[in-house]
PDB file of C-alpha atoms in Angstrom:
ATOM      1  CA  PRO B 251     105.358 181.191  54.928  1.00 48.00           C
ATOM      2  CA  THR B 252     102.692 182.726  52.754  1.00 50.00           C
ATOM      3  CA  ALA B 253     102.884 185.186  49.854  1.00 52.00           C
ATOM      4  CA  SER B 254     102.613 188.073  52.341  1.00 52.00           C
ATOM      5  CA  CYS B 255     105.274 186.527  54.620  1.00 49.00           C
ATOM      6  CA  PRO B 256     108.329 185.371  52.662  1.00 53.00           C
ATOM      7  CA  ALA B 257     110.662 182.846  54.306  1.00 53.00           C
ATOM      8  CA  GLY B 258     113.418 185.424  54.899  1.00 51.00           C
ATOM      9  CA  ASN B 259     111.122 187.601  57.004  1.00 59.00           C
ATOM     10  CA  ALA B 260     109.508 184.790  59.005  1.00 62.00           C
ATOM     11  CA  ARG B 261     111.794 185.074  62.055  1.00 60.00           C
ATOM     12  CA  LEU B 262     111.496 188.874  62.124  1.00 57.00           C
ATOM     13  CA  LEU B 263     107.703 188.661  61.953  1.00 58.00           C
ATOM     14  CA  LEU B 264     107.641 185.948  64.605  1.00 58.00           C
ATOM     15  CA  SER B 265     109.582 188.140  66.996  1.00 58.00           C
ATOM     16  CA  PHE B 266     107.235 191.067  66.371  1.00 57.00           C
ATOM     17  CA  PHE B 267     104.011 189.066  66.648  1.00 56.00           C
ATOM     18  CA  LEU B 268     104.965 187.215  69.804  1.00 56.00           C
ATOM     19  CA  ARG B 269     105.853 190.457  71.558  1.00 54.00           C
ATOM     20  CA  GLY B 270     102.296 191.616  71.222  1.00 54.00           C
ATOM     21  CA  GLY B 271     101.996 192.586  67.569  1.00 52.00           C
ATOM     22  CA  PHE B 272      99.164 191.339  65.440  1.00 52.00           C
ATOM     23  CA  ALA B 273      99.683 188.589  62.931  1.00 51.00           C
ATOM     24  CA  LEU B 274      98.037 190.189  59.957  1.00 54.00           C
ATOM     25  CA  GLY B 275      98.018 188.001  56.928  1.00 57.00           C
ATOM     26  CA  LEU B 276      98.661 184.741  58.849  1.00 60.00           C
ATOM     27  CA  SER B 277      96.070 182.087  59.419  1.00 64.00           C
ATOM     28  CA  ALA B 278      95.324 180.782  62.930  1.00 68.00           C
ATOM     29  CA  THR B 279      97.270 177.593  62.172  1.00 70.00           C
ATOM     30  CA  GLU B 280     100.327 179.565  61.051  1.00 68.00           C
ATOM     31  CA  GLN B 281     100.113 181.737  64.183  1.00 67.00           C
ATOM     32  CA  HIS B 282      99.925 178.587  66.322  1.00 69.00           C
ATOM     33  CA  HIS B 283     103.044 177.139  64.632  1.00 67.00           C
ATOM     34  CA  LEU B 284     104.922 180.413  65.148  1.00 66.00           C
ATOM     35  CA  GLN B 285     104.041 180.435  68.849  1.00 69.00           C
ATOM     36  CA  LYS B 286     105.049 176.761  69.197  1.00 68.00           C
ATOM     37  CA  GLU B 287     108.412 177.480  67.527  1.00 66.00           C
ATOM     38  CA  LYS B 288     108.992 180.350  69.960  1.00 63.00           C
ATOM     39  CA  LYS B 289     108.335 178.066  72.966  1.00 64.00           C
ATOM     40  CA  MET B 290     110.682 175.391  71.616  1.00 61.00           C
ATOM     41  CA  GLN B 291     113.485 177.962  71.259  1.00 61.00           C
ATOM     42  CA  TYR B 292     113.600 178.459  75.019  1.00 60.00           C
ATOM     43  CA  ARG B 293     113.093 174.864  76.162  1.00 63.00           C
ATOM     44  CA  LYS B 294     115.965 173.796  78.424  1.00 67.00           C
ATOM     45  CA  THR B 295     117.414 170.342  78.385  1.00 70.00           C
ATOM     46  CA  TYR B 296     118.725 169.063  81.681  1.00 72.00           C
ATOM     47  CA  ILE B 297     121.427 166.427  81.609  1.00 74.00           C
ATOM     48  CA  PRO B 298     121.844 164.436  84.808  1.00 74.00           C
ATOM     49  CA  ARG B 299     125.331 164.427  86.330  1.00 71.00           C
ATOM     50  CA  PHE B 300     126.516 161.388  88.257  1.00 71.00           C
ATOM     51  CA  ARG B 301     129.293 160.876  90.758  1.00 69.00           C
ATOM     52  CA  ILE B 302     130.514 157.382  91.482  1.00 68.00           C
ATOM     53  CA  SER B 303     132.438 156.564  94.606  1.00 67.00           C
ATOM     54  CA  LEU B 304     133.816 153.479  96.254  1.00 65.00           C
ATOM     55  CA  VAL B 305     133.086 153.158  99.955  1.00 69.00           C
ATOM     56  CA  ARG B 306     135.409 151.205 102.237  1.00 66.00           C
ATOM     57  CA  GLU B 307     133.109 149.173 104.471  1.00 65.00           C
ATOM     58  CA  THR B 308     135.513 147.232 106.673  1.00 65.00           C
ATOM     59  CA  ARG B 309     139.105 146.157 106.812  1.00 62.00           C
ATOM     60  CA  GLY B 310     140.005 142.510 106.898  1.00 63.00           C
ATOM     61  CA  THR B 311     143.246 141.177 108.232  1.00 59.00           C
ATOM     62  CA  TYR B 312     145.628 139.449 105.904  1.00 57.00           C
ATOM     63  CA  THR B 313     149.251 138.883 106.813  1.00 56.00           C
ATOM     64  CA  GLU B 314     150.609 138.255 103.293  1.00 61.00           C
ATOM     65  CA  GLN B 315     151.628 141.328 101.313  1.00 70.00           C
ATOM     66  CA  LYS B 316     151.169 139.807  97.866  1.00 85.00           C
ATOM     67  CA  LEU B 317     149.118 137.114  96.176  1.00 89.00           C
ATOM     68  CA  SER B 318     151.624 135.092  94.203  1.00 89.00           C
ATOM     69  CA  SER B 319     149.759 131.792  93.806  1.00 92.00           C
ATOM     70  CA  SER B 320     146.344 130.171  93.918  1.00 92.00           C
ATOM     71  CA  THR B 321     147.303 128.789  97.339  1.00 92.00           C
ATOM     72  CA  ASP B 322     147.708 132.370  98.612  1.00 92.00           C
ATOM     73  CA  ALA B 323     144.279 133.225  97.192  1.00 92.00           C
ATOM     74  CA  ASP B 324     142.804 130.104  98.815  1.00 93.00           C
ATOM     75  CA  ARG B 325     144.338 131.062 102.169  1.00 92.00           C
ATOM     76  CA  LEU B 326     142.797 134.550 101.910  1.00 91.00           C
ATOM     77  CA  LEU B 327     139.363 133.475 100.667  1.00 91.00           C
ATOM     78  CA  ARG B 328     138.660 130.179 102.435  1.00 92.00           C
ATOM     79  CA  PRO B 329     137.659 131.851 105.753  1.00 90.00           C
ATOM     80  CA  LEU B 330     135.204 134.046 103.817  1.00 88.00           C
ATOM     81  CA  LEU B 331     133.711 131.406 101.526  1.00 90.00           C
ATOM     82  CA  GLN B 332     133.884 128.173 103.491  1.00 88.00           C
ATOM     83  CA  ASP B 333     130.662 126.643 104.860  1.00 88.00           C
ATOM     84  CA  LEU B 334     128.322 129.060 103.081  1.00 91.00           C
ATOM     85  CA  ASP B 335     124.949 127.719 101.942  1.00 91.00           C
ATOM     86  CA  ARG B 336     124.912 129.760  98.706  1.00 93.00           C
ATOM     87  CA  GLU B 337     127.421 130.657  96.031  1.00 94.00           C
ATOM     88  CA  HIS B 338     129.287 133.919  96.620  1.00 95.00           C
ATOM     89  CA  PHE B 339     131.358 135.509  93.850  1.00 96.00           C
ATOM     90  CA  ILE B 340     134.185 137.768  95.024  1.00 95.00           C
ATOM     91  CA  VAL B 341     136.714 139.870  93.142  1.00 96.00           C
ATOM     92  CA  ILE B 342     140.069 140.856  94.651  1.00 95.00           C
ATOM     93  CA  GLY B 343     141.715 143.985  93.245  1.00 95.00           C
ATOM     94  CA  LEU B 344     145.503 143.987  93.022  1.00 95.00           C
ATOM     95  CA  ASP B 345     148.022 146.728  92.387  1.00 94.00           C
ATOM     96  CA  ALA B 346     150.898 146.425  89.899  1.00 95.00           C
ATOM     97  CA  LYS B 347     152.909 144.344  92.410  1.00 94.00           C
ATOM     98  CA  ASN B 348     149.978 141.956  93.093  1.00 93.00           C
ATOM     99  CA  THR B 349     149.359 143.430  96.536  1.00 93.00           C
ATOM    100  CA  VAL B 350     145.719 143.276  97.616  1.00 93.00           C
ATOM    101  CA  ILE B 351     144.119 146.737  97.462  1.00 92.00           C
ATOM    102  CA  GLY B 352     140.491 145.722  97.908  1.00 91.00           C
ATOM    103  CA  MET B 353     137.832 143.074  97.751  1.00 92.00           C
ATOM    104  CA  ASN B 354     134.228 143.200  96.555  1.00 92.00           C
ATOM    105  CA  THR B 355     131.371 140.698  96.729  1.00 93.00           C
ATOM    106  CA  VAL B 356     129.965 140.850  93.215  1.00 94.00           C
ATOM    107  CA  SER B 357     127.100 138.400  93.625  1.00 93.00           C
ATOM    108  CA  ILE B 358     125.390 136.169  96.142  1.00 93.00           C
ATOM    109  CA  GLY B 359     123.447 133.463  94.381  1.00 89.00           C
ATOM    110  CA  SER B 360     121.638 130.259  95.215  1.00 91.00           C
ATOM    111  CA  LEU B 361     122.785 126.759  96.092  1.00 87.00           C
ATOM    112  CA  THR B 362     123.976 126.025  92.559  1.00 85.00           C
ATOM    113  CA  LEU B 363     124.680 129.352  90.835  1.00 86.00           C
ATOM    114  CA  ALA B 364     125.515 133.023  91.222  1.00 90.00           C
ATOM    115  CA  ILE B 365     124.603 135.411  88.422  1.00 91.00           C
ATOM    116  CA  VAL B 366     127.752 137.276  87.409  1.00 94.00           C
ATOM    117  CA  HIS B 367     128.194 139.779  84.587  1.00 94.00           C
ATOM    118  CA  PRO B 368     131.591 141.126  83.474  1.00 95.00           C
ATOM    119  CA  ARG B 369     130.299 144.686  83.947  1.00 94.00           C
ATOM    120  CA  GLU B 370     129.684 144.043  87.651  1.00 94.00           C
ATOM    121  CA  VAL B 371     133.112 142.444  88.072  1.00 96.00           C
ATOM    122  CA  CYS B 372     134.967 145.293  86.348  1.00 95.00           C
ATOM    123  CA  LYS B 373     133.162 148.214  87.986  1.00 94.00           C
ATOM    124  CA  PRO B 374     134.753 147.895  91.472  1.00 94.00           C
ATOM    125  CA  LEU B 375     138.136 147.116  89.890  1.00 95.00           C
ATOM    126  CA  ILE B 376     138.054 150.356  87.922  1.00 94.00           C
ATOM    127  CA  LEU B 377     136.958 152.313  90.987  1.00 91.00           C
ATOM    128  CA  MET B 378     139.796 150.922  93.116  1.00 92.00           C
ATOM    129  CA  ASN B 379     142.322 151.550  90.303  1.00 93.00           C
ATOM    130  CA  ALA B 380     143.296 147.894  90.160  1.00 96.00           C
ATOM    131  CA  ALA B 381     146.055 146.793  87.817  1.00 97.00           C
ATOM    132  CA  GLY B 382     145.010 143.152  88.091  1.00 97.00           C
ATOM    133  CA  PHE B 383     142.518 140.898  89.812  1.00 97.00           C
ATOM    134  CA  ILE B 384     141.686 137.439  91.014  1.00 97.00           C
ATOM    135  CA  CYS B 385     138.082 136.359  91.115  1.00 96.00           C
ATOM    136  CA  ALA B 386     136.769 133.514  93.180  1.00 96.00           C
ATOM    137  CA  HIS B 387     133.600 131.768  94.197  1.00 95.00           C
ATOM    138  CA  ASN B 388     132.625 128.858  96.368  1.00 95.00           C
ATOM    139  CA  HIS B 389     130.792 125.657  95.550  1.00 94.00           C
ATOM    140  CA  PRO B 390     128.453 124.881  98.466  1.00 93.00           C
ATOM    141  CA  SER B 391     128.440 121.228  97.342  1.00 92.00           C
ATOM    142  CA  GLY B 392     132.093 121.066  98.409  1.00 91.00           C
ATOM    143  CA  ASP B 393     133.302 119.874  94.980  1.00 93.00           C
ATOM    144  CA  ALA B 394     135.696 122.450  93.469  1.00 93.00           C
ATOM    145  CA  THR B 395     135.406 121.039  89.930  1.00 94.00           C
ATOM    146  CA  PRO B 396     134.367 123.846  87.523  1.00 95.00           C
ATOM    147  CA  SER B 397     131.061 123.591  85.709  1.00 94.00           C
ATOM    148  CA  PRO B 398     130.704 124.447  82.000  1.00 95.00           C
ATOM    149  CA  GLU B 399     129.134 127.751  83.123  1.00 95.00           C
ATOM    150  CA  ASP B 400     132.215 128.482  85.280  1.00 95.00           C
ATOM    151  CA  ARG B 401     134.450 127.911  82.260  1.00 96.00           C
ATOM    152  CA  GLN B 402     132.299 130.125  80.031  1.00 95.00           C
ATOM    153  CA  LEU B 403     132.228 132.915  82.628  1.00 96.00           C
ATOM    154  CA  THR B 404     136.001 132.757  83.021  1.00 96.00           C
ATOM    155  CA  THR B 405     136.438 133.183  79.259  1.00 96.00           C
ATOM    156  CA  ARG B 406     134.076 136.190  79.205  1.00 96.00           C
ATOM    157  CA  LEU B 407     135.790 137.807  82.196  1.00 96.00           C
ATOM    158  CA  LYS B 408     139.211 137.337  80.598  1.00 97.00           C
ATOM    159  CA  GLN B 409     137.985 138.964  77.356  1.00 96.00           C
ATOM    160  CA  ALA B 410     136.459 141.920  79.236  1.00 96.00           C
ATOM    161  CA  ALA B 411     139.591 142.369  81.344  1.00 96.00           C
ATOM    162  CA  ASP B 412     141.797 142.358  78.252  1.00 96.00           C
ATOM    163  CA  ILE B 413     139.638 145.048  76.640  1.00 96.00           C
ATOM    164  CA  ILE B 414     139.811 147.424  79.608  1.00 96.00           C
ATOM    165  CA  GLY B 415     143.453 146.698  80.398  1.00 96.00           C
ATOM    166  CA  ILE B 416     143.174 145.005  83.793  1.00 97.00           C
ATOM    167  CA  ARG B 417     145.077 141.705  84.093  1.00 96.00           C
ATOM    168  CA  MET B 418     142.998 138.698  85.139  1.00 97.00           C
ATOM    169  CA  LEU B 419     145.442 136.571  87.108  1.00 96.00           C
ATOM    170  CA  ASP B 420     143.153 133.743  88.202  1.00 96.00           C
ATOM    171  CA  HIS B 421     139.676 132.456  88.872  1.00 96.00           C
ATOM    172  CA  VAL B 422     139.666 130.234  91.940  1.00 97.00           C
ATOM    173  CA  ILE B 423     136.847 127.913  92.988  1.00 96.00           C
ATOM    174  CA  ILE B 424     136.818 127.120  96.696  1.00 95.00           C
ATOM    175  CA  GLY B 425     135.581 123.637  97.595  1.00 93.00           C
ATOM    176  CA  GLU B 426     135.246 121.906 100.944  1.00 91.00           C
ATOM    177  CA  SER B 427     138.842 120.769 101.278  1.00 90.00           C
ATOM    178  CA  SER B 428     140.473 121.855  98.019  1.00 94.00           C
ATOM    179  CA  HIS B 429     140.418 124.579  95.407  1.00 95.00           C
ATOM    180  CA  TYR B 430     140.527 124.717  91.604  1.00 96.00           C
ATOM    181  CA  SER B 431     142.631 127.346  89.845  1.00 96.00           C
ATOM    182  CA  PHE B 432     141.991 128.221  86.213  1.00 96.00           C
ATOM    183  CA  ALA B 433     145.500 129.709  85.965  1.00 95.00           C
ATOM    184  CA  ASP B 434     147.199 126.613  87.421  1.00 94.00           C
ATOM    185  CA  ASN B 435     145.309 124.473  84.905  1.00 94.00           C
ATOM    186  CA  GLY B 436     146.341 126.617  81.922  1.00 92.00           C
ATOM    187  CA  CYS B 437     142.872 127.987  81.195  1.00 91.00           C
ATOM    188  CA  LEU B 438     143.832 131.704  81.212  1.00 88.00           C
ATOM    189  CA  SER B 439     146.589 131.783  78.610  1.00 77.00           C
TER     190      SER B 439
END
């Protein structure tokens, strides 16, 4: 604003000038700022909208209605994870009665590791409205003994699950002829 254009009249003058009136008493710089302010008033902001959906790819056959032990989980997962040349990390979604409602392959890694983040484990569980879950992965070496990284991941997954309110019932490692259960070994309490 200048002496000839007090602050209270600035908006009124702007409206007049930008509709074709002449900006008497305003410098070229002030006219430029008024025009820029007018353009900014009408700038639209577009916010992207997203829709997330879970797609059922196939149906597997499983005769048990519920998963009540690590042996049940082993029986379900062994045909899927046995004899693979790379680590596969799978999450099984369960309803409130521990009935399987869905399964998702979270990560396919290399011979010795699969990169797994709690976010990627929880996303399909939320989408399938799971009340609980069991996660599992294979060890292509055949030895089901958990590595320090397996233990650390299990702790992180348990913390994330507790925060979002989905029960983590077990983390099972499938070996050549045996399995390791974090729940059976007291590592999830």
